[in-house]
Amino acid sequence: MSFDDLLKAEADVIQACLMDALTDFPNDRITDGMRHALSGGKRLRGFLVIQSAALHGVPRNHAISAAAAIEALHAYSLVHDDLPAMDNDDLRRGQPTVHVKWDEATAILVGDALHALAFELVAKGPLPDTKKLALSHSLAQEAGGRALIRGQNMDIEAETAQTPLSLADIESLQSGKTGALIEWSCAAGAIMAGENPAPMRDYASCLGRAFQIADDILDVTGDERKAGKRLQKDETAGKATFVSHLGLDGAKNKARELVAEALHALTPYNAEADVLRDAARFVISREF
Amino acid sequence: MSFDDLLKAEADVIQACLMDALTDFPNDRITDGMRHALSGGKRLRGFLVIQSAALHGVPRNHAISAAAAIEALHAYSLVHDDLPAMDNDDLRRGQPTVHVKWDEATAILVGDALHALAFELVAKGPLPDTKKLALSHSLAQEAGGRALIRGQNMDIEAETAQTPLSLADIESLQSGKTGALIEWSCAAGAIMAGENPAPMRDYASCLGRAFQIADDILDVTGDERKAGKRLQKDETAGKATFVSHLGLDGAKNKARELVAEALHALTPYNAEADVLRDAARFVISREF
């Protein structure tokens, strides 16, 4: 199976788990909005959870719920990030954003409900309680004020800052905004197995940065229809990005370097990590 | 010690735990906003966690982190509920709301960070992992689309509904909006002890309804300075409440009945439950 087909197949498994989790939810606009926000997307984070679990010998059925959890958390962060008071986006995954299709109050509550759902999903399933708690604890840390929200806040502040962000600032911002959930996803398998997550965190850190640089390049060169979201937003807003600092070619080179570093971080693992090696190549192959 | 003094003393213990949890957070407006949103308040939910734990023989130091967790979760729900797209409130606990003191983006992110902090706190401390996971799982359920968010959504929908809510609708709305977190707080001690939480849930259900009726009465008869929030909002908005359905005297009688029911639910427990009996009397003594 090609990497793309494998990614699609796992996305279907994760989607089934997410929809299953909503079966006893009330028949209201919040549940409708949750389903809307959970549809589409590559499910790369959930895919990384499943692959990280496989690499660490964790039974597949122990990992699915955690994979769904990180996708619920990611979906919540997109719904809130798209709000008018935040990035004010009307298009996401090729569909109108939740506040456009419904309204702002619905989008705030849909995000909040998805946030809680992530912690419900991570507590479910056949994984031993101690491991589920470790996942939940680290998810709360990555999703909170030291990581994801710190990055989101830096991103919002950058929009009204007098001076554009330095490259170091952008790296710090992105380590929260994009890096935190990707790191959690990659470390999840080691945490489930009770093993040291350090090599997976190194891999994830490089992968996350390569992913973000690819996103910055896509914002300049990409096709809105394929991306399923508005592009050329950074340039219009005068925001400093990897591309504005390094130029297109410089950014492409930096992304390739980071993929090489990600592959290097996988040195302790044998051929069983080949899917994660493909994933690293995939994040920059999407765009250039 | 009087009930009021005991409540204040426990509020200080919970506050110290919350502030301690933020010590390694970044020095940014999100952390400032979290501290702001976490200051003040009676801490009734956290108090109920501590008392419920004591009643079930759980060591005190095992319960403090969970008490702080429910207060973080409650604070997040207030910050989001006060947003312009939601209830649009400018005053909370006698202070300007987060979106007034900072801005909407900050308030959205402060709420999100407090939400994650609740799940971080519930995973911390010396309680055994299995018990912490059970608390976290039930907290995610009560905070999510079946309970808290369902109630919040019904409340928002009621503001634009053509016909006012029936008494049954209001009970359903409030069982989510106010009831869910109070039920979790009261059940927490039984969950920590691995005992049946059913009697505590019955107590909490009556307590939560009495609390909400008292809030509705306060909205009509209360003093904004003492309440620390805007009042007469329901009447201005033409919203159906327990008072609009039952009248002031009818609502007071209903609240007293519910307190009697709450006391009855504590029949299985001896004098050790006296503080919870005082708490039931307290929720209606605040206002009339």
XYZ file of C-alpha atoms in Angstrom:
576
model
C 0.000 0.000 0.000
C 1.328 3.470 -0.859
C 1.851 5.974 1.969
C -1.087 8.055 0.710
C -3.393 5.021 0.715
C -2.237 3.998 4.183
C -2.855 7.540 5.483
C -6.363 7.499 3.973
C -7.147 4.061 5.411
C -6.103 5.109 8.923
C -8.061 8.371 8.564
C -11.190 6.261 7.977
C -10.522 4.187 11.100
C -10.031 7.342 13.188
C -13.145 8.945 11.706
C -15.245 5.874 12.618
C -13.991 6.096 16.218
C -14.849 9.815 16.388
C -18.345 9.362 14.967
C -18.928 6.405 17.297
C -18.051 8.615 20.283
C -20.869 11.007 19.334
C -23.675 8.413 19.045
C -25.145 9.170 22.486
C -24.752 12.932 22.141
C -27.900 15.107 21.984
C -29.435 15.938 18.644
C -28.526 19.639 18.705
C -26.515 22.177 16.719
C -23.461 21.553 18.922
C -23.277 17.875 17.953
C -23.929 18.844 14.296
C -21.127 21.394 14.531
C -18.796 18.826 16.105
C -19.429 16.395 13.223
C -18.822 19.224 10.750
C -15.550 20.223 12.414
C -14.428 16.591 12.584
C -14.947 15.882 8.884
C -12.120 16.038 6.357
C -8.468 16.613 7.061
C -5.482 14.351 6.593
C -5.522 13.025 10.179
C -1.747 13.183 10.231
C -1.632 13.540 14.038
C -3.852 10.510 14.619
C -1.835 8.581 12.033
C 1.360 9.397 13.950
C -0.226 8.077 17.182
C -1.091 4.768 15.513
C 2.338 4.422 13.883
C 4.164 5.390 17.064
C 2.164 2.771 18.965
C 2.952 0.093 16.354
C 6.658 0.949 16.513
C 6.609 0.406 20.297
C 4.750 -2.908 20.143
C 1.465 -1.516 21.521
C -1.625 -3.475 20.366
C -3.371 -1.554 17.601
C -6.758 -1.451 19.371
C -5.071 0.239 22.363
C -4.054 3.183 20.191
C -7.159 4.068 18.143
C -8.944 6.027 20.855
C -5.841 8.140 21.545
C -5.516 8.784 17.797
C -9.135 9.988 17.745
C -8.460 12.108 20.848
C -5.658 14.104 19.247
C -7.825 14.712 16.169
C -10.687 15.990 18.372
C -8.231 18.283 20.116
C -6.772 19.484 16.815
C -10.290 20.110 15.437
C -11.197 22.185 18.516
C -8.081 24.313 18.122
C -8.933 24.986 14.453
C -12.555 25.953 15.265
C -11.410 28.490 17.864
C -8.469 29.676 15.745
C -10.855 30.423 12.854
C -13.134 32.660 14.998
C -13.518 36.326 13.964
C -11.664 37.495 17.092
C -8.786 35.151 16.215
C -7.686 34.420 12.606
C -11.140 35.185 11.151
C -11.201 32.402 8.544
C -14.286 31.416 6.541
C -12.929 28.260 4.906
C -11.467 25.127 6.496
C -10.943 21.682 4.983
C -12.862 22.917 1.932
C -15.993 23.750 3.976
C -17.312 26.897 5.647
C -15.946 27.291 9.172
C -18.306 26.584 12.111
C -18.989 30.247 12.942
C -19.825 30.920 9.273
C -22.129 27.916 8.907
C -23.751 28.535 12.320
C -22.637 31.494 14.452
C -19.893 32.538 16.874
C -21.574 31.231 20.029
C -21.992 27.824 18.388
C -18.349 27.804 17.275
C -17.106 28.670 20.783
C -19.205 25.854 22.287
C -18.373 23.343 19.530
C -14.687 23.975 20.196
C -15.216 23.576 23.938
C -17.140 20.318 23.444
C -14.423 18.914 21.150
C -11.799 19.884 23.739
C -13.642 17.881 26.419
C -14.218 15.030 23.949
C -10.461 14.677 23.482
C -10.048 13.976 27.212
C -13.001 11.609 27.149
C -11.478 9.657 24.254
C -8.045 9.425 25.815
C -9.651 7.906 28.950
C -11.509 5.251 26.922
C -10.463 1.925 25.466
C -8.512 -1.136 26.598
C -5.167 0.555 27.382
C -4.217 0.140 31.097
C -5.410 3.001 33.345
C -1.901 4.138 34.287
C -1.003 4.573 30.617
C -4.258 6.346 29.824
C -3.639 8.740 32.701
C -0.090 9.421 31.478
C -1.465 10.218 28.004
C -4.174 12.458 29.456
C -1.727 14.301 31.702
C 0.718 14.983 28.880
C -2.125 15.951 26.516
C -3.349 18.522 29.060
C 0.186 19.922 29.301
C 0.676 20.139 25.515
C -2.788 21.671 24.996
C -2.393 24.282 27.729
C -0.804 27.624 28.537
C 2.810 26.416 28.287
C 2.530 24.977 24.755
C -0.441 25.124 22.321
C -2.096 28.204 23.853
C 1.266 29.946 24.302
C 1.851 29.489 20.551
C -1.653 30.645 19.630
C -1.216 33.735 21.766
C 2.165 34.589 20.197
C 0.539 34.201 16.786
C -2.286 36.626 17.656
C 0.127 39.104 19.256
C 2.351 38.988 16.151
C -0.501 40.401 14.079
C -0.490 43.694 15.962
C 3.230 43.803 16.848
C 5.214 46.883 15.785
C 8.219 44.864 14.646
C 7.989 41.565 12.716
C 8.949 38.393 14.610
C 12.517 37.153 14.425
C 13.236 33.659 13.143
C 13.806 32.531 16.751
C 10.398 33.967 17.757
C 8.725 32.130 14.872
C 10.401 28.874 15.912
C 9.165 29.371 19.498
C 5.638 30.271 18.342
C 5.433 27.248 16.064
C 6.871 24.843 18.648
C 3.671 25.615 20.575
C 1.112 26.157 17.848
C 2.039 23.243 15.582
C 4.764 21.401 17.465
C 2.947 20.548 20.715
C 0.276 18.269 19.261
C 2.673 16.637 16.778
C 5.103 15.919 19.618
C 2.340 14.422 21.736
C 1.238 12.251 18.800
C 4.727 10.902 18.173
C 5.517 10.380 21.865
C 2.159 8.644 22.500
C 3.320 5.173 21.438
C 6.357 5.304 23.738
C 4.171 6.539 26.617
C 1.673 3.704 25.976
C 4.549 1.217 26.046
C 6.128 2.811 29.126
C 9.304 3.508 27.161
C 11.452 6.622 26.851
C 9.752 9.025 24.418
C 12.910 11.131 23.840
C 13.870 9.818 20.348
C 10.263 10.201 19.182
C 10.158 13.752 20.550
C 13.313 14.596 18.578
C 11.746 13.138 15.432
C 8.503 15.046 16.103
C 10.272 18.337 16.713
C 11.967 18.163 13.280
C 8.790 16.873 11.629
C 6.696 19.678 13.144
C 9.098 22.374 12.004
C 9.311 20.892 8.487
C 5.506 20.723 8.422
C 5.164 24.377 9.399
C 7.719 25.566 6.854
C 5.844 23.587 4.204
C 2.636 25.336 5.347
C 4.316 28.730 5.029
C 5.479 27.813 1.504
C 1.968 26.583 0.655
C 0.549 29.908 1.870
C 2.594 31.598 -0.867
C 2.567 29.068 -3.720
C -0.422 26.818 -3.033
C -3.869 26.333 -4.558
C -6.767 27.243 -2.214
C -8.947 24.509 -3.654
C -6.395 21.795 -2.874
C -5.489 23.299 0.508
C -9.154 23.693 1.517
C -8.355 26.946 3.323
C -7.588 30.580 2.496
C -4.017 31.246 1.375
C -1.770 34.305 0.926
C -3.006 35.376 4.383
C 0.421 35.872 5.925
C 1.692 38.169 3.190
C -1.506 40.255 3.224
C -1.231 40.610 6.985
C 2.470 41.517 6.708
C 3.321 38.616 9.022
C 6.866 37.349 9.335
C 7.146 33.668 8.349
C 9.904 31.192 7.516
C 9.453 32.264 3.869
C 9.689 36.011 4.569
C 12.907 35.385 6.505
C 14.572 32.714 4.341
C 13.032 33.260 0.896
C 11.219 30.444 -0.953
C 14.354 28.500 -1.851
C 15.897 29.005 1.570
C 12.701 27.773 3.220
C 12.598 24.703 0.959
C 16.198 23.884 1.815
C 15.523 24.326 5.535
C 12.518 21.977 5.315
C 14.630 19.349 3.534
C 17.327 19.657 6.203
C 14.729 19.152 8.920
C 13.392 16.037 7.198
C 16.943 14.673 7.097
C 17.218 15.419 10.826
C 13.878 13.691 11.463
C 15.160 10.597 9.645
C 18.350 10.736 11.690
C 16.315 10.799 14.925
C 14.827 7.458 13.872
C 18.281 5.800 13.747
C 17.580 3.741 16.936
C 14.669 2.068 15.143
C 14.928 -0.524 12.387
C 12.766 -1.021 9.285
C 9.650 -0.961 11.467
C 10.003 2.831 11.498
C 9.847 3.062 7.697
C 6.282 4.388 7.763
C 7.429 7.234 10.029
C 10.303 7.844 7.585
C 7.702 8.069 4.795
C 5.648 10.446 6.966
C 8.638 12.779 7.286
C 9.104 12.823 3.507
C 5.332 13.287 3.067
C 5.069 16.528 5.040
C 7.307 18.341 2.560
C 6.151 16.449 -0.551
C 2.641 17.894 -0.177
C 3.708 21.246 -1.469
C 6.909 21.264 -3.469
C -15.646 27.248 62.898
C -18.748 28.670 61.189
C -19.694 27.359 57.764
C -18.742 30.692 56.158
C -15.303 30.615 57.781
C -14.759 26.998 56.745
C -15.749 27.838 53.161
C -13.314 30.766 53.140
C -10.493 28.669 54.617
C -10.919 25.951 51.971
C -11.137 28.604 49.245
C -7.672 29.786 50.314
C -6.277 26.234 50.131
C -7.745 25.752 46.640
C -6.457 29.156 45.513
C -2.926 28.275 46.657
C -3.070 25.042 44.650
C -4.272 26.909 41.537
C -1.586 29.597 41.785
C 1.055 26.934 42.414
C 0.007 25.176 39.177
C 0.791 28.352 37.214
C 4.310 28.929 38.551
C 6.059 27.458 35.491
C 3.678 29.095 33.000
C 5.042 31.751 30.626
C 4.947 35.400 31.615
C 2.301 36.411 29.060
C -1.204 37.898 28.938
C -2.739 34.399 28.906
C -1.235 33.503 32.283
C -2.207 36.966 33.605
C -5.750 36.401 32.338
C -5.860 32.936 33.928
C -4.855 34.402 37.301
C -7.491 37.110 36.888
C -10.222 34.589 36.025
C -9.169 32.350 38.928
C -9.403 35.077 41.566
C -12.444 35.550 43.765
C -15.509 33.357 43.878
C -16.869 31.227 46.679
C -15.153 27.995 45.472
C -18.297 26.061 46.355
C -17.530 23.318 43.810
C -14.011 22.783 45.110
C -15.329 22.855 48.662
C -17.813 20.113 47.763
C -14.958 17.976 46.350
C -12.991 18.291 49.593
C -16.033 17.563 51.785
C -17.150 14.658 49.617
C -13.641 13.194 49.874
C -13.598 13.604 53.680
C -16.998 11.912 53.941
C -15.627 8.903 52.023
C -12.449 8.602 54.069
C -10.158 9.860 51.302
C -6.943 11.505 52.628
C -7.286 15.280 52.403
C -4.121 15.785 50.328
C -5.536 13.375 47.702
C -8.497 15.694 47.089
C -7.002 19.202 46.843
C -5.832 18.910 43.243
C -9.275 17.685 42.098
C -10.895 20.564 43.993
C -8.622 22.992 42.145
C -9.412 21.216 38.865
C -13.156 21.795 39.116
C -12.566 25.456 39.944
C -10.318 25.828 36.876
C -13.017 24.216 34.760
C -15.727 26.413 36.281
C -13.590 29.539 35.702
C -13.078 28.587 32.036
C -16.828 28.151 31.527
C -17.489 31.601 33.044
C -14.854 33.285 30.846
C -16.383 31.801 27.676
C -19.964 32.356 28.885
C -19.213 36.057 29.443
C -17.944 36.578 25.846
C -19.836 39.086 23.659
C -21.085 36.272 21.388
C -22.432 34.453 24.453
C -23.924 36.276 27.486
C -21.927 39.478 26.865
C -21.125 40.289 30.491
C -18.674 42.969 31.599
C -18.565 42.150 35.325
C -17.675 38.914 37.097
C -16.723 38.337 40.726
C -16.653 42.115 41.114
C -13.998 42.554 38.419
C -14.102 43.328 34.691
C -14.457 40.150 32.616
C -11.388 38.896 30.716
C -12.528 40.158 27.289
C -13.192 43.607 28.808
C -9.860 43.812 30.638
C -7.954 42.391 27.636
C -9.821 41.441 24.449
C -11.915 38.648 22.945
C -8.998 36.636 21.543
C -7.334 36.659 24.959
C -10.584 35.578 26.659
C -11.067 32.687 24.219
C -7.489 31.498 24.810
C -7.607 32.053 28.597
C -10.750 29.881 28.719
C -9.078 27.221 26.595
C -5.961 27.232 28.793
C -8.061 26.935 31.984
C -9.971 24.040 30.395
C -6.710 22.178 29.743
C -5.423 23.135 33.217
C -8.424 21.364 34.795
C -7.365 18.102 33.162
C -3.758 18.679 34.146
C -4.758 19.230 37.793
C -6.986 16.177 37.941
C -4.050 14.056 36.715
C -1.706 15.421 39.418
C -1.219 14.583 43.066
C -0.894 11.445 45.202
C -4.270 9.824 44.378
C -3.791 6.397 42.687
C -3.700 6.536 38.865
C -6.873 4.472 38.414
C -8.844 6.913 40.567
C -7.347 9.940 38.838
C -8.296 8.460 35.472
C -11.874 7.834 36.673
C -12.122 11.459 37.819
C -10.689 12.710 34.531
C -13.023 10.535 32.458
C -16.141 11.648 34.334
C -14.982 15.294 34.272
C -14.642 15.109 30.477
C -18.157 13.689 30.255
C -19.710 16.325 32.532
C -17.840 19.157 30.771
C -18.782 18.000 27.282
C -21.578 17.973 24.726
C -23.940 15.788 26.764
C -23.924 17.950 29.907
C -22.278 21.377 30.465
C -22.116 22.373 26.799
C -25.627 21.028 26.129
C -26.891 23.317 28.906
C -24.904 26.305 27.665
C -26.284 25.780 24.178
C -29.901 25.545 25.426
C -29.308 28.780 27.337
C -28.045 30.601 24.241
C -30.841 29.194 22.076
C -33.421 30.316 24.662
C -32.417 33.936 24.088
C -33.636 33.890 20.493
C -36.453 31.337 20.887
C -39.943 32.370 19.765
C -41.641 30.817 22.813
C -40.261 30.986 26.361
C -38.867 27.768 27.842
C -41.159 25.523 29.857
C -40.273 24.646 33.453
C -39.154 21.188 32.246
C -36.876 22.812 29.629
C -35.366 25.065 32.286
C -34.725 22.055 34.549
C -33.019 20.254 31.646
C -30.961 23.324 30.728
C -29.835 23.848 34.312
C -29.029 20.183 34.915
C -26.337 20.741 32.273
C -25.296 24.331 32.827
C -25.138 24.312 36.644
C -25.858 20.722 37.611
C -23.076 18.892 35.773
C -20.113 20.420 37.627
C -21.870 20.327 41.014
C -22.692 16.645 40.472
C -19.094 15.891 39.557
C -17.867 17.752 42.651
C -20.158 15.834 44.999
C -19.519 12.457 43.343
C -15.741 13.012 43.327
C -15.158 11.735 46.882
C -17.050 8.509 46.209
C -15.129 8.030 42.944
C -11.816 8.616 44.752
C -12.817 6.016 47.363
C -14.083 3.554 44.724
C -17.556 3.671 46.283
C -21.002 4.075 44.735
C -21.535 7.772 43.959
C -25.359 7.441 43.609
C -26.390 9.018 46.980
C -24.006 11.902 46.422
C -25.384 12.414 42.914
C -28.921 12.612 44.349
C -27.753 15.148 46.908
C -25.951 17.128 44.202
C -28.925 17.131 41.868
C -31.131 18.745 44.545
C -28.348 21.090 45.633
C -27.695 22.198 42.042
C -31.357 22.960 41.406
C -31.723 24.845 44.699
C -28.549 26.795 43.822
C -29.922 27.760 40.410
C -33.305 28.840 41.780
C -31.474 30.958 44.347
C -29.484 32.485 41.466
C -32.699 33.268 39.596
C -34.103 34.911 42.734
C -30.858 36.852 43.196
C -31.107 38.068 39.610
C -34.397 39.770 40.571
C -33.833 40.836 44.176
C -30.053 40.930 44.626
C -27.443 43.660 44.953
C -24.930 43.815 42.072
C -22.140 44.881 44.383
C -22.569 41.845 46.626
C -23.168 39.480 43.714
C -20.143 40.796 41.806
C -21.979 40.402 38.498
C -24.704 42.119 36.504
C -28.264 41.391 37.667
C -31.773 41.818 36.247
C -30.390 40.340 33.035
C -33.008 37.611 32.643
C -35.970 39.941 32.945
C -34.464 42.451 30.502
C -33.844 39.646 28.020
C -37.396 38.326 28.515
C -35.928 34.945 29.520
C -38.062 32.351 31.268
C -36.638 31.397 34.676
C -37.799 29.556 37.775
C -39.005 32.947 39.075
C -40.953 33.869 35.933
C -42.710 30.489 36.111
C -43.241 30.123 39.855
C -43.205 33.707 41.118
C -40.793 34.873 43.821
C -42.559 33.106 46.699
C -43.153 29.949 44.662
C -39.453 29.873 43.709
C -38.389 30.328 47.336
C -40.658 27.490 48.420
C -39.330 25.254 45.651
C -35.734 26.003 46.697
C -36.567 25.117 50.337
C -38.172 21.857 49.199
C -35.072 20.976 47.225
C -32.829 21.655 50.213
C -35.017 19.296 52.269
C -34.618 16.684 49.506
C -30.853 17.231 49.502
C -30.753 16.634 53.247
C -32.862 13.495 52.778
C -30.358 12.182 50.199
C -27.699 12.339 52.941
C -29.667 9.934 55.193
C -27.162 7.074 54.576
C -24.422 9.236 56.126
C -24.038 10.081 59.827
C -22.882 13.300 61.480
C -19.792 13.316 59.253
C -22.057 14.685 56.517
C -23.077 17.702 58.608
C -20.870 20.062 56.625
C -22.656 18.967 53.436
C -25.960 19.558 55.247
C -24.738 23.076 56.057
C -23.723 23.521 52.412
C -27.270 22.700 51.286
C -28.691 25.296 53.673
C -25.999 27.757 52.573
C -26.930 27.775 48.881
C -30.352 29.236 49.653
C -29.278 31.373 52.627
C -27.088 33.482 50.344
C -30.068 35.305 48.953
C -33.215 35.118 51.047
